[in-house]
Coordinates of C-alpha atoms and ligand atoms in Angstrom, one line a residue:
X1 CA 196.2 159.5 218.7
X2 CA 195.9 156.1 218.6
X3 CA 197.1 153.3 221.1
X4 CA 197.0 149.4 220.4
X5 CA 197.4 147.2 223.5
X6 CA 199.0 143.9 222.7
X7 CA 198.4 141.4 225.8
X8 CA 196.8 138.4 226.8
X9 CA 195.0 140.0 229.5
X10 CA 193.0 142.5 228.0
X11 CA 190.7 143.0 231.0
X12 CA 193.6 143.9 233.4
X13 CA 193.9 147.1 230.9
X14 CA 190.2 148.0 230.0
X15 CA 189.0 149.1 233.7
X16 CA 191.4 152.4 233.6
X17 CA 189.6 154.0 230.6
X18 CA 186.1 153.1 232.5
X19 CA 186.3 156.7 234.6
X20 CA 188.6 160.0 234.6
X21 CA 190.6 161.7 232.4
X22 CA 191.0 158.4 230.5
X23 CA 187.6 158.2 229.8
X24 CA 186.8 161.7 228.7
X25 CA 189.6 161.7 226.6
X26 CA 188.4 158.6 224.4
X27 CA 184.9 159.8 225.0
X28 CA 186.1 162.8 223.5
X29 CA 187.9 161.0 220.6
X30 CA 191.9 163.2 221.4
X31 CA 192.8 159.2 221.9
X32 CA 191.4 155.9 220.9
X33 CA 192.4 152.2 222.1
X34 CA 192.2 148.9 220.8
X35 CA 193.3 145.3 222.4
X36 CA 194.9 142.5 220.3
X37 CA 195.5 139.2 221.6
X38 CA 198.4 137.2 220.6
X39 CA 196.4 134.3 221.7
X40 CA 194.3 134.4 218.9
X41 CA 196.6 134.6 216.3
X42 CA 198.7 130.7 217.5
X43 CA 199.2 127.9 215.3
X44 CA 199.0 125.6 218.3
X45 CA 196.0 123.7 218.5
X46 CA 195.8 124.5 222.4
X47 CA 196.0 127.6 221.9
X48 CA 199.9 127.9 223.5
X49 CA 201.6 131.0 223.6
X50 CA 204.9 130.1 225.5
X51 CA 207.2 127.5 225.6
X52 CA 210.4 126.5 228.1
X53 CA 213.8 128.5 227.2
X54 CA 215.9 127.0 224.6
X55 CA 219.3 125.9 226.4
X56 CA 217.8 126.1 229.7
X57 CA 216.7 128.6 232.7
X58 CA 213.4 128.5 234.7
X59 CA 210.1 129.6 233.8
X60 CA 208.3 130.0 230.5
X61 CA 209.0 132.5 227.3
X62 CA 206.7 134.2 225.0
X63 CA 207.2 132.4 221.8
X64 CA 207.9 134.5 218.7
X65 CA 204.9 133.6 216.2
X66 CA 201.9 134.6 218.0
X67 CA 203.1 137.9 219.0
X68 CA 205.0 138.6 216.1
X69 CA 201.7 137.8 214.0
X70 CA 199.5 140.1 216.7
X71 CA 202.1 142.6 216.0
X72 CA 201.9 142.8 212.7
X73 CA 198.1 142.9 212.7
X74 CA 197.8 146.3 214.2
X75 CA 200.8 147.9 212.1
X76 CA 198.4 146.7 209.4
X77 CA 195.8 148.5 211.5
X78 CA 196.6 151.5 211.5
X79 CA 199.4 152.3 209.6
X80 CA 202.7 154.6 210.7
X81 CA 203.3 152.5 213.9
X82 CA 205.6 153.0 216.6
X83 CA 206.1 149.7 218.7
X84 CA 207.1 150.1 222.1
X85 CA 207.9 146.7 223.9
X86 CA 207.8 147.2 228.0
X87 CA 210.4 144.9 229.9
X88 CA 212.8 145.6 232.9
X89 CA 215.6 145.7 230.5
X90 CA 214.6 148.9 228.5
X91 CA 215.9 152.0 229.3
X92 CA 213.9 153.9 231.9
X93 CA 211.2 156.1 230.5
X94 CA 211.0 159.6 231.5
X95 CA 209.1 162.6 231.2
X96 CA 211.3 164.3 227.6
X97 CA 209.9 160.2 226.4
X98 CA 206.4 161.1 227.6
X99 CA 206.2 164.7 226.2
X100 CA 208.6 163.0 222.8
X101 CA 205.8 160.1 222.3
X102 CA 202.8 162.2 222.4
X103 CA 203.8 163.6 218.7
X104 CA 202.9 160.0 217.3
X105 CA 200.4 158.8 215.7
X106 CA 200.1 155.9 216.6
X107 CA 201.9 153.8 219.5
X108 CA 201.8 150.1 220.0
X109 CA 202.2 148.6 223.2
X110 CA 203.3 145.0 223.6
X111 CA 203.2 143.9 227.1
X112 CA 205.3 140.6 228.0
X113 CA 204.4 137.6 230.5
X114 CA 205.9 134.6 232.2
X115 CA 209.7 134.8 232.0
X116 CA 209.1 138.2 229.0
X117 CA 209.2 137.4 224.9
X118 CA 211.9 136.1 222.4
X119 CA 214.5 138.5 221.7
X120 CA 213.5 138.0 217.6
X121 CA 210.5 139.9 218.8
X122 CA 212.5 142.5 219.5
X123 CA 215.0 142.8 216.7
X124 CA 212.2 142.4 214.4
X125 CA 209.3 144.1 215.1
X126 CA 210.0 146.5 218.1
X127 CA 211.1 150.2 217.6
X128 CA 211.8 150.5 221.3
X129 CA 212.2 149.5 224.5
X130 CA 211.1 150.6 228.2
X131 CA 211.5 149.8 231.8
X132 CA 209.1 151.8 234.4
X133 CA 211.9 151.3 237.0
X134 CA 214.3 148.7 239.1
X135 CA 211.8 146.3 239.9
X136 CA 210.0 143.1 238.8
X137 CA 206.4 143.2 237.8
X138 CA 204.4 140.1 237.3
X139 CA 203.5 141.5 233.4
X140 CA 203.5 144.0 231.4
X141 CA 199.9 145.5 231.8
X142 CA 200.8 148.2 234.3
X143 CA 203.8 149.4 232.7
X144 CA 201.6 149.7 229.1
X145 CA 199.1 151.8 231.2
X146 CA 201.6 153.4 232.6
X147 CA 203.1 155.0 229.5
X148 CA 199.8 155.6 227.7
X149 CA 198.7 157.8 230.7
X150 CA 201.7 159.8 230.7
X151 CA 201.7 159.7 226.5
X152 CA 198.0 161.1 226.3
X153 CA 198.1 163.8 229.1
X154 CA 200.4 165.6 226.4
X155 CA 198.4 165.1 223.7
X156 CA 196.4 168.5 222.9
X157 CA 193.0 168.6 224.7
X158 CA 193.3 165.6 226.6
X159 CA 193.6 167.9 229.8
X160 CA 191.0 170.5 230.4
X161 CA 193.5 172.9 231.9
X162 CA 196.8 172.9 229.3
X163 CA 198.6 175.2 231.9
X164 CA 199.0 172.6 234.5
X165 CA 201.6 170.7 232.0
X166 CA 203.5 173.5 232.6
X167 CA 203.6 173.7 236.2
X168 CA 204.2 169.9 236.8
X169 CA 207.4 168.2 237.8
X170 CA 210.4 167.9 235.7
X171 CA 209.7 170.4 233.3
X172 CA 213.0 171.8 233.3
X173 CA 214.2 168.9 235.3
X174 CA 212.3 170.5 238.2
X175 CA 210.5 168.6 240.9
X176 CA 206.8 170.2 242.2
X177 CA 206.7 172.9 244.9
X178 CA 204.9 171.7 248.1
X179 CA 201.1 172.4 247.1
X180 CA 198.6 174.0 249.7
X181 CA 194.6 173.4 249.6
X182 CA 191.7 175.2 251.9
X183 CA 191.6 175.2 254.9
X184 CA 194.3 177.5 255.9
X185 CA 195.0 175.8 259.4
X186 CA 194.5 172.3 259.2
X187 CA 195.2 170.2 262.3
X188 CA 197.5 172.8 263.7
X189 CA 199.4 172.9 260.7
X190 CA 199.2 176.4 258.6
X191 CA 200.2 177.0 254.9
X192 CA 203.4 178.7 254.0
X193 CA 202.4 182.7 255.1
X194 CA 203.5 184.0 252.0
X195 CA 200.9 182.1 249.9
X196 CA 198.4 183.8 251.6
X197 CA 199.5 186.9 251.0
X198 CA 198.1 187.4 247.6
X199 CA 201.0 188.8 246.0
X200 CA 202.0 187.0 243.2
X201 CA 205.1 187.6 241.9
X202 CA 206.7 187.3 245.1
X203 CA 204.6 183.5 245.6
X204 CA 205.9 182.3 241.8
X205 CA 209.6 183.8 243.3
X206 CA 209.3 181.5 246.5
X207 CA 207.6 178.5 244.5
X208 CA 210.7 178.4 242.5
X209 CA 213.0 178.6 245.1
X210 CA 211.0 175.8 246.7
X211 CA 211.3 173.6 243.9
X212 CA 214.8 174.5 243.6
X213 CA 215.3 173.2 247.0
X214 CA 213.4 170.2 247.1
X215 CA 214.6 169.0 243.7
X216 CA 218.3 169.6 245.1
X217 CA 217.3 167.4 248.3
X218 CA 215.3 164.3 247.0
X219 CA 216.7 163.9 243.2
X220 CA 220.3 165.1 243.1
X221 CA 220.9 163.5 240.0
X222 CA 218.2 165.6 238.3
X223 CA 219.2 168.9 240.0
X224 CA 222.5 168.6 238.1
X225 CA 220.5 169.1 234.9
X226 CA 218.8 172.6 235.9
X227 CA 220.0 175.3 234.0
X228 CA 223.1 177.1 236.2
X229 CA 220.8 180.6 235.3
X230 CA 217.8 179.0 237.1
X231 CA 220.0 177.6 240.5
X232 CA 221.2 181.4 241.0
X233 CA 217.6 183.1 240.4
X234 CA 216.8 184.7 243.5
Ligands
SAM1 N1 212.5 137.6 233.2 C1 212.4 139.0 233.1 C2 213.6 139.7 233.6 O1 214.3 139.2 234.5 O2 214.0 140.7 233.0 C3 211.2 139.5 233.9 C4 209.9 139.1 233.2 S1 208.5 139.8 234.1 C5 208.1 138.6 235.3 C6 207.2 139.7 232.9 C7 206.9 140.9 232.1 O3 206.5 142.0 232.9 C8 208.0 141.4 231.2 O4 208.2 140.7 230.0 C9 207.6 142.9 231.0 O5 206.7 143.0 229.9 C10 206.9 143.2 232.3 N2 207.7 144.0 233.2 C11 208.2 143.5 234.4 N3 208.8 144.5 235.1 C12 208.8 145.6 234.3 C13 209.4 146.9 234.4 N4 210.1 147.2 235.5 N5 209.1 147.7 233.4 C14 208.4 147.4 232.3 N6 207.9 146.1 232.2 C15 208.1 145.2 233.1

C-alpha cells in the first residue's frame, strides 16, 4: 500500500518511519511513502504558497494552484488514488475508517497550513475529508501521520502478531480490558486474582465483562452500539 504525503514540511513527517513498526513495515515493503511539496510546483517567482482570504478574515490561505498541481502529480504517480484532505472540519475518523482505508491502494494525504486551503481544493481534487478531533492543530502533519499509522497497522503483515487487531479497542465498539504485566505485586498493588489463575475460559469471560464495564463508564455513546446479545453475556 502506498501513501503520498502532500506538505510543506516534509521533515516534520519523515522522523516517524526512522524506528518501529513504521520502519519495519516500509523496510519490509507491506507500505511505501513518498513526500510532495506544493512548494515546488508555484508559479510565483518567490516561491508563495498562500495568500490573505478573499473578502476578509485574519491569517493566510493555501492557495489553490500549487496544491492542486502537487495533487495531481501523485494521482499521476501512482494511479487509483484516494485523496484524503485533513482539516478540523472533516468528519471525525474512526476505527470502521481505519480498518475501511487499509483496502486501498493507494491513499493521498494532503496536509493544510496557516488559516487551512481553498475550498476548490476540496471540491476538485479531494475524495474526503477528516478531523482527528475538537481541537486546533498548528498543521496538518500530525493528523496525516496520524491516519497512516492507524491505515497501515491493518494492512496484512504490517504487524508481527495479526491476533492483537482483534483484541484491541473498538472492535465491536468495545473499549480494552485493563491489561496486567509481570510482576504480580507491584508497589502494593496485585493484578486481578483471576488472571492468575490460569484458567482461561473463565479470564476471556471476565475480560469481556471488564470491557463491557469500562466501555459503559468512559464512552457511553459507544456502548449504545454493542450488540444487546454481547451486554447480556454473562
Ligand atoms: N482555520 C482552520 C479552522 O478554523 O478550521 C484551522 C486551520 S489549522 C491552524 C491548519 C491546518 O491544520 C488545517 O488546514 C488542517 O490541515 C490541520 N488541522 C488542524 N486541526 C486539525 C484537526 N483537528 N484534524 C485534522 N487536521 C487538523
Amino acid at each position: 500500500m502506498h501513501f503520498s504525503f502532500i506538505t510543506l514540511f516534509p521533515s516534520l513527517i519523515e522522523g516517524y518511519f526512522s524506528d518501529s513498526i513504521m520502519k519495519r513495515a516500509l523496510d519490509s515493503g507491506m507500505i511505501s511513502i513518498d513526500f510532495c511539496n506544493p512548494r515546488d510546483f508555484t508559479l510565483d517567482k518567490h516561491k508563495k504558497v498562500d495568500a490573505p482570504m478573499v473578502g476578509g478574515g485574519a491569517g493566510m490561505l493555501l492557495t489553490p494552484q500549487p496544491l492542486v498541481d502537487a495533487i495531481r502529480n501523485e494521482k499521476r504517480k501512482c494511479g487509483d488514488a484516494h485523496t484524503i484532505l485533513l482539516t478540523p472540519v472533516g468528519k471525525k475518523f474512526t476505527h470502521n475508517d481505519a480498518v475501511r482505508l487499509s483496502k486501498k491502494a493507494h491513499i493521498i494525504l494532503v496536509s493544510g497550513r496557516y488559516e487551512g486551503v481553498d475550498e476548490r481544493v476540496i471540491e476538485s481534487q479531494i475524495d474526503e475529508v477528516f478531523s482527528i478531533g475538537d481541537f486546533i492543530l498548528s498543521g496538518g502533519e500530525l493528523a496525516s501521520l496520524v491516519l497512516c499509522d492507524a491505515i497501515a497497522r491493518n494492512v496484512k503483515g504490517v504487524l508481527g502478531n495479526e491476533e492483537s487487531l482483534k483484541e484491541e479497542s473498538f472492535e465491536e465498539h468495545l473499549l480494552e480490558a485493563p491489561a496486567f504485566s509481570k510482576p504480580d505485586n507491584f508497589e502494593d498493588k496485585s493484578i486481578i486474582s483471576e488472571f492468575l489463575k490460569g484458567n482461561h475460559s473463565k479470564i476471556t469471560a471476565l475480560k469481556r465483562e471488564l470491557s463491557l464495564r469500562k466501555t459503559q463508564y468512559f464512552r457511553p455513546d459507544l456502548y449504545k452500539k454493542v450488540d444487546k446479545r454481547h451486554k447480556n453475556e454473562k
